[in-house]
Amino acid sequence: MAKTGTTTQGLRAAIERSGYYPALVAEAVEAAVGGEPVASYLVHQETTFDSNEVRRHVTVLVLTEHRFIVSHTDEQAADTSSPTPYATTSTESVKLERISSAVVSRVVANPEKYVPGTLPREVVLTIGWGAVSRIDLEPAACGDSNCEADHGYTGSSTADDLSLRVSEAGDGPDAVRQTLAFAQSLSEATAATAASGR
C-alpha cells in the first residue's frame, strides 16, 4: 500500500497506517528529516515470498525543500547472527541537485483505446543519484559470422539507486495514483533546483 501527502503529521500517520513496525520506521525517518518541512512523501509496503518464508519490506520516500530522503526497513528471521527475528532500517539523505534521473515507466492496457487521465495498471519509479551503478557487459562481436577473434566486451552502465514498482492489481489504484503524484513532486523539485542553480 502506498500513501502520499505533504505534512510531517501526515507522514507519521501514513507510517502508522502501514502497520509495519511503525515506531521503528517513524523514528528513523523523522531523525533523517530533522526539522525540515515535508514537501511530499510516499510510504510503500511490499510483501515478498522467499522459499517458504514471507518477507515484508517498507520503503519511505520523503521530499523536503533541499533533500530527497529514502528509508528502507526489512525484517529478518532468526539466523546464525541473531537467535531472534530482527529488523534492519536504513536511511539515506540525498541533496536534490545530486538526483541525476527520475524515470517513470507506465504500463497501460489496450493502448489504442487509451484515454488521457486513465491510471496505468502499473508504475515503476526509478531514481538515480549516483550511489549505485549497474554495468551490463556482453562479448562484443563483428558482422562476420565466421570470425573467431576476441573483440572485447561491450555494455552499458545504468544508475538505478532506487526502483519502486506499484501495480493496480497488487497495491490498488490509490497506490498507483500516489506514486505518480510523488514522482511529479520530485520532478518539479529537481527542475526548480536546477533552475535556481542550487
mmCIF file of C-alpha atoms in Angstrom:
data_model
loop_
_atom_site.group_PDB
_atom_site.id
_atom_site.type_symbol
_atom_site.label_atom_id
_atom_site.label_comp_id
_atom_site.label_asym_id
_atom_site.label_seq_id
_atom_site.Cartn_x
_atom_site.Cartn_y
_atom_site.Cartn_z
ATOM 1 C CA MET A 1 0.000 0.000 0.000
ATOM 2 C CA ALA A 2 1.324 3.436 -0.862
ATOM 3 C CA LYS A 3 0.445 6.639 0.935
ATOM 4 C CA THR A 4 1.483 10.107 -0.085
ATOM 5 C CA GLY A 5 0.996 13.592 1.249
ATOM 6 C CA THR A 6 2.698 16.801 2.271
ATOM 7 C CA THR A 7 2.923 17.183 6.052
ATOM 8 C CA THR A 8 5.086 15.785 8.824
ATOM 9 C CA GLN A 9 1.965 14.712 10.749
ATOM 10 C CA GLY A 10 0.575 13.079 7.613
ATOM 11 C CA LEU A 11 3.868 11.241 7.117
ATOM 12 C CA ARG A 12 3.744 9.870 10.658
ATOM 13 C CA ALA A 13 0.096 8.818 10.197
ATOM 14 C CA ALA A 14 0.895 7.065 6.892
ATOM 15 C CA ILE A 15 3.752 5.148 8.527
ATOM 16 C CA GLU A 16 1.456 4.126 11.377
ATOM 17 C CA ARG A 17 -1.293 3.047 8.931
ATOM 18 C CA SER A 18 1.184 0.816 7.100
ATOM 19 C CA GLY A 19 1.365 -1.193 10.342
ATOM 20 C CA TYR A 20 4.930 -2.270 9.630
ATOM 21 C CA TYR A 21 6.980 -1.608 12.777
ATOM 22 C CA PRO A 22 5.671 1.977 12.829
ATOM 23 C CA ALA A 23 7.642 3.162 15.865
ATOM 24 C CA LEU A 24 10.935 1.934 14.383
ATOM 25 C CA VAL A 25 10.244 3.277 10.868
ATOM 26 C CA ALA A 26 8.912 6.638 12.079
ATOM 27 C CA GLU A 27 11.876 7.230 14.402
ATOM 28 C CA ALA A 28 14.398 6.547 11.622
ATOM 29 C CA VAL A 29 12.569 8.701 9.063
ATOM 30 C CA GLU A 30 11.929 11.596 11.470
ATOM 31 C CA ALA A 31 15.598 11.615 12.522
ATOM 32 C CA ALA A 32 16.646 11.848 8.860
ATOM 33 C CA VAL A 33 14.117 14.609 8.073
ATOM 34 C CA GLY A 34 15.142 16.613 11.128
ATOM 35 C CA GLY A 35 13.389 19.967 11.397
ATOM 36 C CA GLU A 36 12.784 20.445 7.660
ATOM 37 C CA PRO A 37 9.201 20.776 6.479
ATOM 38 C CA VAL A 38 7.979 17.811 4.434
ATOM 39 C CA ALA A 39 7.041 18.779 0.875
ATOM 40 C CA SER A 40 5.876 15.309 -0.233
ATOM 41 C CA TYR A 41 6.166 11.680 0.833
ATOM 42 C CA LEU A 42 5.341 8.154 -0.237
ATOM 43 C CA VAL A 43 5.051 5.101 2.015
ATOM 44 C CA HIS A 44 5.092 1.769 0.188
ATOM 45 C CA GLN A 45 4.918 -1.654 1.800
ATOM 46 C CA GLU A 46 5.781 -4.831 -0.099
ATOM 47 C CA THR A 47 5.329 -8.465 0.814
ATOM 48 C CA THR A 48 7.514 -10.994 -0.972
ATOM 49 C CA PHE A 49 7.727 -14.758 -0.809
ATOM 50 C CA ASP A 50 11.216 -16.220 -0.408
ATOM 51 C CA SER A 51 11.156 -20.035 -0.491
ATOM 52 C CA ASN A 52 8.967 -20.933 2.475
ATOM 53 C CA GLU A 53 9.206 -17.514 4.124
ATOM 54 C CA VAL A 54 7.090 -14.407 3.828
ATOM 55 C CA ARG A 55 9.171 -11.246 3.998
ATOM 56 C CA ARG A 56 7.920 -7.726 4.399
ATOM 57 C CA HIS A 57 9.642 -4.531 3.360
ATOM 58 C CA VAL A 58 8.664 -0.896 3.639
ATOM 59 C CA THR A 59 10.109 1.981 1.649
ATOM 60 C CA VAL A 60 9.506 5.571 2.734
ATOM 61 C CA LEU A 61 10.389 8.393 0.337
ATOM 62 C CA VAL A 62 10.389 11.958 1.637
ATOM 63 C CA LEU A 63 10.919 15.165 -0.255
ATOM 64 C CA THR A 64 11.909 18.365 1.537
ATOM 65 C CA GLU A 65 12.904 21.692 0.044
ATOM 66 C CA HIS A 66 16.545 20.662 -0.295
ATOM 67 C CA ARG A 67 16.689 16.879 0.119
ATOM 68 C CA PHE A 68 15.321 13.541 -1.024
ATOM 69 C CA ILE A 69 15.274 11.002 1.820
ATOM 70 C CA VAL A 70 14.971 7.250 1.322
ATOM 71 C CA SER A 71 14.276 4.797 4.116
ATOM 72 C CA HIS A 72 14.147 1.009 3.820
ATOM 73 C CA THR A 73 13.100 -1.374 6.569
ATOM 74 C CA ASP A 74 13.329 -5.156 6.218
ATOM 75 C CA GLU A 75 12.520 -7.914 8.644
ATOM 76 C CA GLN A 76 14.765 -10.935 9.002
ATOM 77 C CA ALA A 77 14.192 -14.333 10.545
ATOM 78 C CA ALA A 78 16.447 -15.628 13.314
ATOM 79 C CA ASP A 79 19.781 -16.779 11.907
ATOM 80 C CA THR A 80 23.348 -17.512 12.968
ATOM 81 C CA SER A 81 23.948 -13.846 13.787
ATOM 82 C CA SER A 82 20.796 -13.439 15.895
ATOM 83 C CA PRO A 83 18.776 -16.004 17.847
ATOM 84 C CA THR A 84 15.626 -13.867 17.486
ATOM 85 C CA PRO A 85 13.934 -12.257 14.482
ATOM 86 C CA TYR A 86 15.135 -8.710 13.791
ATOM 87 C CA ALA A 87 14.577 -5.733 11.509
ATOM 88 C CA THR A 88 17.064 -3.546 9.688
ATOM 89 C CA THR A 89 16.311 0.098 8.944
ATOM 90 C CA SER A 90 18.472 2.350 6.801
ATOM 91 C CA THR A 91 18.007 5.944 5.691
ATOM 92 C CA GLU A 92 19.823 7.927 3.049
ATOM 93 C CA SER A 93 19.647 11.673 2.564
ATOM 94 C CA VAL A 94 20.383 12.986 -0.925
ATOM 95 C CA LYS A 95 20.704 16.638 -1.922
ATOM 96 C CA LEU A 96 18.194 17.401 -4.668
ATOM 97 C CA GLU A 97 20.906 18.636 -7.015
ATOM 98 C CA ARG A 98 22.513 15.172 -6.900
ATOM 99 C CA ILE A 99 19.479 13.475 -8.419
ATOM 100 C CA SER A 100 20.523 12.692 -11.963
ATOM 101 C CA SER A 101 17.407 10.915 -13.187
ATOM 102 C CA ALA A 102 13.841 10.134 -12.263
ATOM 103 C CA VAL A 103 12.223 7.661 -14.625
ATOM 104 C CA VAL A 104 8.510 6.875 -14.533
ATOM 105 C CA SER A 105 7.558 3.803 -16.551
ATOM 106 C CA ARG A 106 3.827 3.310 -17.087
ATOM 107 C CA VAL A 107 2.150 0.114 -18.231
ATOM 108 C CA VAL A 108 -1.280 0.612 -19.811
ATOM 109 C CA ALA A 109 -3.717 -1.951 -21.149
ATOM 110 C CA ASN A 110 -5.206 -1.537 -24.624
ATOM 111 C CA PRO A 111 -3.065 1.462 -25.584
ATOM 112 C CA GLU A 112 -5.090 2.022 -28.752
ATOM 113 C CA LYS A 113 -8.082 2.884 -26.531
ATOM 114 C CA TYR A 114 -6.126 4.956 -24.012
ATOM 115 C CA VAL A 115 -7.965 7.994 -22.652
ATOM 116 C CA PRO A 116 -5.801 10.757 -21.103
ATOM 117 C CA GLY A 117 -6.087 10.704 -17.324
ATOM 118 C CA THR A 118 -6.674 6.948 -17.102
ATOM 119 C CA LEU A 119 -4.470 5.330 -14.478
ATOM 120 C CA PRO A 120 -1.841 2.915 -15.733
ATOM 121 C CA ARG A 121 -2.131 -0.617 -14.427
ATOM 122 C CA GLU A 122 1.475 -0.488 -13.239
ATOM 123 C CA VAL A 123 4.059 2.203 -12.485
ATOM 124 C CA VAL A 124 7.788 1.760 -11.925
ATOM 125 C CA LEU A 125 9.580 4.742 -10.407
ATOM 126 C CA THR A 126 13.368 4.587 -10.830
ATOM 127 C CA ILE A 127 15.510 7.301 -9.259
ATOM 128 C CA GLY A 128 19.262 7.664 -9.726
ATOM 129 C CA TRP A 129 21.722 9.854 -7.833
ATOM 130 C CA GLY A 130 24.984 8.053 -8.489
ATOM 131 C CA ALA A 131 25.322 5.952 -5.357
ATOM 132 C CA VAL A 132 24.726 2.656 -7.198
ATOM 133 C CA SER A 133 25.526 1.884 -10.818
ATOM 134 C CA ARG A 134 24.919 -1.352 -12.641
ATOM 135 C CA ILE A 135 27.156 -2.417 -15.507
ATOM 136 C CA ASP A 136 25.824 -4.937 -18.018
ATOM 137 C CA LEU A 137 28.573 -6.438 -20.195
ATOM 138 C CA GLU A 138 28.452 -8.885 -23.058
ATOM 139 C CA PRO A 139 31.044 -10.130 -25.521
ATOM 140 C CA ALA A 140 31.425 -7.807 -28.493
ATOM 141 C CA ALA A 141 31.165 -9.275 -31.967
ATOM 142 C CA CYS A 142 31.693 -8.177 -35.531
ATOM 143 C CA GLY A 143 29.432 -8.721 -38.512
ATOM 144 C CA ASP A 144 31.415 -11.751 -39.753
ATOM 145 C CA SER A 145 29.727 -14.922 -38.512
ATOM 146 C CA ASN A 146 32.940 -16.917 -39.119
ATOM 147 C CA CYS A 147 35.171 -14.543 -37.153
ATOM 148 C CA GLU A 148 36.812 -16.105 -34.104
ATOM 149 C CA ALA A 149 38.735 -13.018 -32.943
ATOM 150 C CA ASP A 150 38.297 -11.617 -29.463
ATOM 151 C CA HIS A 151 36.551 -8.264 -29.870
ATOM 152 C CA GLY A 152 36.484 -7.477 -26.164
ATOM 153 C CA TYR A 153 33.281 -6.508 -24.428
ATOM 154 C CA THR A 154 30.506 -4.029 -24.928
ATOM 155 C CA GLY A 155 27.956 -2.911 -22.422
ATOM 156 C CA SER A 156 26.111 -0.177 -20.648
ATOM 157 C CA SER A 157 26.179 1.485 -17.274
ATOM 158 C CA THR A 158 22.890 2.316 -15.602
ATOM 159 C CA ALA A 159 22.304 4.343 -12.443
ATOM 160 C CA ASP A 160 19.362 2.925 -10.562
ATOM 161 C CA ASP A 161 19.750 3.654 -6.905
ATOM 162 C CA LEU A 162 16.060 3.069 -6.259
ATOM 163 C CA SER A 163 13.399 1.240 -8.204
ATOM 164 C CA LEU A 164 9.866 1.039 -6.841
ATOM 165 C CA ARG A 165 7.134 -0.962 -8.604
ATOM 166 C CA VAL A 166 3.470 -0.354 -7.843
ATOM 167 C CA SER A 167 0.610 -2.148 -9.576
ATOM 168 C CA GLU A 168 -3.125 -1.630 -9.556
ATOM 169 C CA ALA A 169 -3.726 -5.367 -9.104
ATOM 170 C CA GLY A 170 -1.288 -5.814 -6.220
ATOM 171 C CA ASP A 171 -1.404 -2.429 -4.479
ATOM 172 C CA GLY A 172 -4.659 -0.831 -5.612
ATOM 173 C CA PRO A 173 -5.429 2.221 -7.746
ATOM 174 C CA ASP A 174 -4.735 4.678 -4.901
ATOM 175 C CA ALA A 175 -1.160 3.394 -4.641
ATOM 176 C CA VAL A 176 -0.632 3.938 -8.373
ATOM 177 C CA ARG A 177 -2.116 7.444 -8.151
ATOM 178 C CA GLN A 178 0.015 8.312 -5.116
ATOM 179 C CA THR A 179 3.203 7.063 -6.756
ATOM 180 C CA LEU A 180 2.523 9.236 -9.808
ATOM 181 C CA ALA A 181 1.839 12.231 -7.535
ATOM 182 C CA PHE A 182 5.127 11.737 -5.667
ATOM 183 C CA ALA A 183 7.018 11.312 -8.953
ATOM 184 C CA GLN A 184 5.564 14.595 -10.208
ATOM 185 C CA SER A 185 6.539 16.384 -6.977
ATOM 186 C CA LEU A 186 10.073 15.019 -7.267
ATOM 187 C CA SER A 187 10.325 16.051 -10.907
ATOM 188 C CA GLU A 188 9.126 19.574 -10.127
ATOM 189 C CA ALA A 189 11.529 19.870 -7.177
ATOM 190 C CA THR A 190 14.563 18.753 -9.175
ATOM 191 C CA ALA A 191 13.620 21.085 -12.040
ATOM 192 C CA ALA A 192 13.290 24.020 -9.605
ATOM 193 C CA THR A 193 16.647 23.142 -8.034
ATOM 194 C CA ALA A 194 18.330 23.026 -11.444
ATOM 195 C CA ALA A 195 16.752 26.345 -12.468
ATOM 196 C CA SER A 196 17.878 28.086 -9.274
ATOM 197 C CA GLY A 197 21.431 26.750 -9.638
ATOM 198 C CA ARG A 198 21.497 25.337 -6.096
#
